[in-house]
Coordinates of C-alpha atoms and ligand atoms in Angstrom, one line a residue:
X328 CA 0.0 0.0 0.0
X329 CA 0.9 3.5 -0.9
X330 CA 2.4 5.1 2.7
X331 CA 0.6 8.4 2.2
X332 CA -3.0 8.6 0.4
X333 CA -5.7 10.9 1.0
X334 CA -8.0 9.5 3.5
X335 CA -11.9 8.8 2.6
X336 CA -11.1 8.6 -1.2
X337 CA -13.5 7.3 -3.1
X338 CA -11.8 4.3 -5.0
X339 CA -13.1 2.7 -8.4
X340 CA -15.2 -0.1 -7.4
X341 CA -13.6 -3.6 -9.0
X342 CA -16.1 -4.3 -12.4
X343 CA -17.8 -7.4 -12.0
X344 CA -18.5 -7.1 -15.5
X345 CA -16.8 -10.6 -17.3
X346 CA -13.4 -10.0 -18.2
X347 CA -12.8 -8.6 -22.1
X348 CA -9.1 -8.1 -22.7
X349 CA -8.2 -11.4 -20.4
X350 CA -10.4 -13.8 -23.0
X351 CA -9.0 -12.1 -26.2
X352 CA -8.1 -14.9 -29.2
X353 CA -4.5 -13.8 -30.1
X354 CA -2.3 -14.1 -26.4
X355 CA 0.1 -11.0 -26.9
X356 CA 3.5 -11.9 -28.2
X357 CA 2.7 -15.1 -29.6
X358 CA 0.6 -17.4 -32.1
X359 CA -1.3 -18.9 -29.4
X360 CA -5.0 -18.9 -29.7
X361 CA -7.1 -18.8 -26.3
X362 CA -10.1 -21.7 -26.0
X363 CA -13.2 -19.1 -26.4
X364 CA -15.3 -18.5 -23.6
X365 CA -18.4 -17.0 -23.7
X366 CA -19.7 -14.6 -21.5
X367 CA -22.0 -17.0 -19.9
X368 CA -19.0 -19.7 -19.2
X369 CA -16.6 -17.4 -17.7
X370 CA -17.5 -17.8 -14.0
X371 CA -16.1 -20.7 -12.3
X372 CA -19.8 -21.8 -11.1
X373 CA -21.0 -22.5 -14.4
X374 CA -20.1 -25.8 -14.8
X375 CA -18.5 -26.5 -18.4
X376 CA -17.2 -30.4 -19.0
X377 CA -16.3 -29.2 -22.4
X378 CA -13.8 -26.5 -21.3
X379 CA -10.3 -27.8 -22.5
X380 CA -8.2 -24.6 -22.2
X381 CA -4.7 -24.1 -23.9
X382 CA -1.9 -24.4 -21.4
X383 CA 1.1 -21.7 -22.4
X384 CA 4.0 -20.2 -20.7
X385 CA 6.2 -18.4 -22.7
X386 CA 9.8 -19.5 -22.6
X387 CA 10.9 -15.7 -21.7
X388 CA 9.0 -16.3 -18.6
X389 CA 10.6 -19.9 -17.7
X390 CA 14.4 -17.8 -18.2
X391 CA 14.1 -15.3 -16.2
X392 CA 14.2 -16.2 -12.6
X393 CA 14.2 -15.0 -9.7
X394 CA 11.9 -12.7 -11.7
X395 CA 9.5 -14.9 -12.4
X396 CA 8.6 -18.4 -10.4
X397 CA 9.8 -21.7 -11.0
X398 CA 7.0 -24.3 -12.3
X399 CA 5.0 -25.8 -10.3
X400 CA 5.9 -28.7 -8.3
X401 CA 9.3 -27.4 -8.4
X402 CA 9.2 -24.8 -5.7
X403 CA 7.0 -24.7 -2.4
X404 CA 5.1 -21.1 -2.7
X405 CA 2.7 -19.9 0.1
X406 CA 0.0 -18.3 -1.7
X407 CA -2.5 -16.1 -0.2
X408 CA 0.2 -14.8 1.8
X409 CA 3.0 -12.4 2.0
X410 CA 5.5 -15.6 0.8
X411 CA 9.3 -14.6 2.2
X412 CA 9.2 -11.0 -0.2
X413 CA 6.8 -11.9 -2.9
X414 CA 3.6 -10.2 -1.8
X415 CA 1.0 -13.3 -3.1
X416 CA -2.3 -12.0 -1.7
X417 CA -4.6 -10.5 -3.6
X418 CA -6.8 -7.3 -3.4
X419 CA -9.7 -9.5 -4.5
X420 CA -9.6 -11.3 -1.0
X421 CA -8.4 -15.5 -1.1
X422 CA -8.3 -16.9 -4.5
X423 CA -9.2 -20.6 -4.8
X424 CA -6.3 -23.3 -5.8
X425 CA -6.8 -25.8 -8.1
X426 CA -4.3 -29.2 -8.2
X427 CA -2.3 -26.8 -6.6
X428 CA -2.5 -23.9 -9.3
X429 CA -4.2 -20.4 -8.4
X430 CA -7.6 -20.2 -10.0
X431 CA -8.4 -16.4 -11.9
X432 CA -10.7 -15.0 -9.1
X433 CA -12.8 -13.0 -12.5
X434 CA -13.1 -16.6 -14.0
X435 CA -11.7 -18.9 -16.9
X436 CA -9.6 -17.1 -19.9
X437 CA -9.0 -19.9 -22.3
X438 CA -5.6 -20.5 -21.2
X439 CA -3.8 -22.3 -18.2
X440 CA -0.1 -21.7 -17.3
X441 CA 1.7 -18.2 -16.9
X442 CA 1.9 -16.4 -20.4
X443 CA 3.9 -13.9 -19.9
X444 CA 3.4 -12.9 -16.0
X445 CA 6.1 -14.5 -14.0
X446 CA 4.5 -15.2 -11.2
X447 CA 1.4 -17.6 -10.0
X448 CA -1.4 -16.1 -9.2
X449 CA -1.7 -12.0 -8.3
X450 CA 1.2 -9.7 -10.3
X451 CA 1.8 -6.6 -8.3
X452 CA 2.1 -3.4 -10.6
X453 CA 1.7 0.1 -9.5
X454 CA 0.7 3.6 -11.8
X455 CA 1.4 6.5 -11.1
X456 CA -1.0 9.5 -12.8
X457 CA 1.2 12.5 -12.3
X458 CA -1.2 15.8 -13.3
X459 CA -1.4 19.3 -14.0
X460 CA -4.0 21.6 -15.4
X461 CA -3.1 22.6 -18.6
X462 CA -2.5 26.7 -19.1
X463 CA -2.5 29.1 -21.7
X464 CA 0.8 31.6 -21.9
X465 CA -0.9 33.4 -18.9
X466 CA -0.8 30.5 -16.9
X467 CA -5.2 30.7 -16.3
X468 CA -6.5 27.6 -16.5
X469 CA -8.3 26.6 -19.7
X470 CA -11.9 25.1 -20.5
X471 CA -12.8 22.8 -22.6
X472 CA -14.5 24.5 -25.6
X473 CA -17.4 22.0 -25.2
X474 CA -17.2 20.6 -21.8
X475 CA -16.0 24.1 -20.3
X476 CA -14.3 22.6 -17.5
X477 CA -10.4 22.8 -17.0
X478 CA -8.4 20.3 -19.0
X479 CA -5.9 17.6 -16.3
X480 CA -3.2 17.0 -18.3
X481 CA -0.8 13.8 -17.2
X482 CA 2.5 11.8 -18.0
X483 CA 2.0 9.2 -20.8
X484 CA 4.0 7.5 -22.3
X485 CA 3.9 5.2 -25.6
X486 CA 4.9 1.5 -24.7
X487 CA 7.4 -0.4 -26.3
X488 CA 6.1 -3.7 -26.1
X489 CA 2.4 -2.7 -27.5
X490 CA 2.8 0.4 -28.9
X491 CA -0.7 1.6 -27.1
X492 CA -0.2 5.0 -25.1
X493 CA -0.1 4.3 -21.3
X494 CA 0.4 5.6 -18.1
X495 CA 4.3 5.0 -16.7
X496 CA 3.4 2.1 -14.1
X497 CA 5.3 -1.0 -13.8
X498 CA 5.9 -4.0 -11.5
X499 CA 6.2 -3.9 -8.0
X500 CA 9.7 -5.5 -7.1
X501 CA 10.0 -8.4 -4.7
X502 CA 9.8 -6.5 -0.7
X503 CA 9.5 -2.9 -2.3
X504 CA 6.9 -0.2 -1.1
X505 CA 3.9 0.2 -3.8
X506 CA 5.0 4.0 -2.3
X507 CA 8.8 3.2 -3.6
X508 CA 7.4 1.4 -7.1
X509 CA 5.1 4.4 -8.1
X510 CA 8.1 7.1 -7.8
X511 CA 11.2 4.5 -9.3
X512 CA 8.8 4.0 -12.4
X513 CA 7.9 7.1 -13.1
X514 CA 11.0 8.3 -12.6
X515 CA 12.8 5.6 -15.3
X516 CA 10.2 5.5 -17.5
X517 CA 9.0 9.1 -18.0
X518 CA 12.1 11.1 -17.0
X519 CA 15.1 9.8 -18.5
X520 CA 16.7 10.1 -15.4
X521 CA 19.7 7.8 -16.6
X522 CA 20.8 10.1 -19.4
X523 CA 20.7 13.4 -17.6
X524 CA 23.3 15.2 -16.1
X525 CA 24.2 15.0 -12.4
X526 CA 22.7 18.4 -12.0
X527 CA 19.7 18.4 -14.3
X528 CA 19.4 14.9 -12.3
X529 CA 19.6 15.7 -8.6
X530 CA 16.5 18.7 -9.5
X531 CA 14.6 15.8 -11.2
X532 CA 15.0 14.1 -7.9
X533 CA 13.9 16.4 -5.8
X534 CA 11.0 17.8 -7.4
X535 CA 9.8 13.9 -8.0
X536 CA 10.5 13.2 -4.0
X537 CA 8.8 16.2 -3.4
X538 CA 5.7 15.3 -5.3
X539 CA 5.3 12.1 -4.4
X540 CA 5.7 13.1 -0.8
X541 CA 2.2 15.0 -1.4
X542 CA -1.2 12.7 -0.1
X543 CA -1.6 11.0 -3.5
X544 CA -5.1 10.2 -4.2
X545 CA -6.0 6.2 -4.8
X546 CA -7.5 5.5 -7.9
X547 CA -7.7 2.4 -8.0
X548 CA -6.5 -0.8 -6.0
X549 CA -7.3 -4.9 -7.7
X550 CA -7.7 -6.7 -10.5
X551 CA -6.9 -5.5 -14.1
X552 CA -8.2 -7.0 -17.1
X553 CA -5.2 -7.7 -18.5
X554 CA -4.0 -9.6 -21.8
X555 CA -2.0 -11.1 -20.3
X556 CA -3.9 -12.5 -17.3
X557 CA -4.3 -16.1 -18.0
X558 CA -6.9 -18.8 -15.6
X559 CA -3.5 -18.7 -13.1
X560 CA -1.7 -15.4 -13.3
X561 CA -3.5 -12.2 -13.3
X562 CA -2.5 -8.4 -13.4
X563 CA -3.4 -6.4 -10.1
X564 CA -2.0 -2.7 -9.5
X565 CA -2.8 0.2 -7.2
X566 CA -3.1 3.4 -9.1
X567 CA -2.0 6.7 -7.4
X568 CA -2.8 10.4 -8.5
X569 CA -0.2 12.8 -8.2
X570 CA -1.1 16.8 -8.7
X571 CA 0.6 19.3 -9.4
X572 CA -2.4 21.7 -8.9
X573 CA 0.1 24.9 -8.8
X574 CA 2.0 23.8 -11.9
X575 CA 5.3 25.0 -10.3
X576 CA 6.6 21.3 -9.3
X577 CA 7.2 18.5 -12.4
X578 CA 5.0 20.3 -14.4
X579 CA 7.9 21.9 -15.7
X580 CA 10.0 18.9 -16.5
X581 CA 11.2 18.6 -19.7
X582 CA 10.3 15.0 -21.0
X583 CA 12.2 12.5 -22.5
X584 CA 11.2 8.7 -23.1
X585 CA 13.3 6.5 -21.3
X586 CA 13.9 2.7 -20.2
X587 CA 11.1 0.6 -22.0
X588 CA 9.1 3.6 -23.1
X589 CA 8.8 4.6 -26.7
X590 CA 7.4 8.1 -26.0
X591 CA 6.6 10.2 -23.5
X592 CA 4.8 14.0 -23.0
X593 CA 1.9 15.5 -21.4
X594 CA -1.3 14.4 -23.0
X595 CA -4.9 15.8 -22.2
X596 CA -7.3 13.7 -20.2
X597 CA -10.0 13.3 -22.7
X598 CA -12.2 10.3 -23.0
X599 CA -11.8 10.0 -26.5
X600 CA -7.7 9.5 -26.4
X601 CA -7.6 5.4 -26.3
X602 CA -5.3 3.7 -23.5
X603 CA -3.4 0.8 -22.5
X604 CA -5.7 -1.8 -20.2
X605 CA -7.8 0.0 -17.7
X606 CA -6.1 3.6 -17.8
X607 CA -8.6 4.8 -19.3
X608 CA -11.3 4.3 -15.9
X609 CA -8.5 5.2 -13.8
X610 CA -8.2 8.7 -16.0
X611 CA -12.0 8.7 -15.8
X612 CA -11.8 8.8 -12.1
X613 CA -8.9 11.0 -11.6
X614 CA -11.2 13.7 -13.8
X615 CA -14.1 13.5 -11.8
X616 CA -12.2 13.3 -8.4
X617 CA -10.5 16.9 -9.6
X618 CA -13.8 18.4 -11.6
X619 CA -12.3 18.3 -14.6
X620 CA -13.2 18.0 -18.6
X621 CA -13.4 14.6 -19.3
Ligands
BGC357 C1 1.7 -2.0 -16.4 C2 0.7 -1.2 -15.7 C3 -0.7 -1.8 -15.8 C4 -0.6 -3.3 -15.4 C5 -1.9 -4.0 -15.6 C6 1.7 -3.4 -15.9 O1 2.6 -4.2 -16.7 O2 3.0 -1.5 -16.2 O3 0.7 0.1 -16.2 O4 -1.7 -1.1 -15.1 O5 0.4 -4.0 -16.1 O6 -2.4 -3.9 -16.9

């Protein structure tokens, strides 16, 4: 959890609409096929003989640990639990195991095995939506020609691995804060931190501490409905908004795309600019939060 949040936030409720982007055909960075399952089928209740899902684990998962997990039946993990620094509880409360797998608390996806999430069960990511209003050369606020409410601006950044525009989260390491996570990624995804100078770094620094040391507001906390999530390994993240509401902090930043971004600048929070996963509610959320055009 976040260290400092604004109390009494109201948080996104968790959709217990059926999951869309976690039944999709084409698994992302593959030619595997999901079995289909049909809105009606994707709870675990309904029962469903027929159900023979496609098992897949990409082999860049089964290279990389202590990243991602061993297989199972080769390690002893403690799921539902904090397990040694792997944080294996879930937002969505105890998820079921089945022949020793976690079972998808949203339901089946047409797949078993990991994909591309290294770990069993929950994947911890955190997203960090840093804002500003956006100003004319005067610095007053300004409305949206139709809406005619102020216009939030935030840090997006185009991803590398999808090309879809996004907000700079990532995973949350093994024993890090989701506090520590939100700063480190924005600050190697959307600043370039690496390739600026020791000067032009230490100010980045300090007006990123100094930000994030501001009561962020929580978003959103749980499941995402991911492409990648699979009937064993799911995306979950805690989203955290970050305002520069005087614009004299990192609204100023010059930035530069770096680490596994493509891109990165200040785009408008407008319904109608398309997102990675479920930024787009979080945005949603952030602009009614702040009374804002959306
Ligand atoms: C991304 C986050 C996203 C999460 C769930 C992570 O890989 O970095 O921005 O919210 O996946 O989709």
């Amino acid at each position: 959890m976040p260290a400092r949040l604004t109390t009494g936030a109201q948080t996104m409720s968790s959709s217990v609409e059926p999951h869309i982007n976690s039944r999709c055909s084409q698994y992302p960075g593959s030619e595997i096929k999901r079995f289909p399952v049909p809105d009606d089928k994707v709870d675990w209740t309904t029962d469903w003989p027929q159900y023979t899902p496609v098992n897949y684990t990409s082999p860049s998962v089964t290279k990389r640990p202590p990243w991602a997990d061993p297989g199972i039946g080769s390690f002893t993990p403690h799921f539902n639990t904090l397990d040694a620094a792997v944080d294996r509880t879930s937002f969505e409360g105890d998820y079921r195991l089945e022949q020793g797998k976690p079972q998808n608390p949203r339901g089946r996806t047409g797949l078993t095995g990991r994909g591309l999430l290294g770990r069993w069960g929950p994947n911890h990511a955190a997203d960090p939506i840093v804002t500003r209003w956006k100003v004319d050369a005067r610095g007053q606020k300004m409305p949206h020609p139709v809406s005619k409410q102020p216009v939030l601006q935030f840090v997006s950044i185009k991803r590398r691995d999808c090309g879809e525009w996004a907000i700079p989260g990532g995973m949350v390491d093994p024993g890090e804060l989701v506090s520590l996570t939100l700063q480190r990624e924005f600050s190697e995804e959307a600043l370039n931190s690496l390739n600026a100078t020791a000067a032009e770094r230490a100010d980045i620094r300090a007006r990123i501490t100094q930000l994030f040391n501001t009561p962020g507001f929580l978003v959103y906390q749980g499941y995402v409905d991911d492409p990648r999530n699979t009937d064993n390994a799911w995306m979950e993240t805690v989203a955290v908004n970050f305002h520069d509401d005087t614009g004299d902090s990192v609204s100023e930043l010059p930035l530069e795309a770096g680490d596994d971004a493509g891109k990165v600048g200040w785009a408008d929070v407008d319904s109608s600019f398309p997102l990675y996963a479920s930024h787009s509610h979080f945005l949603e959320v952030v602009a009614k939060e702040r009374h804002a055009h959306w």
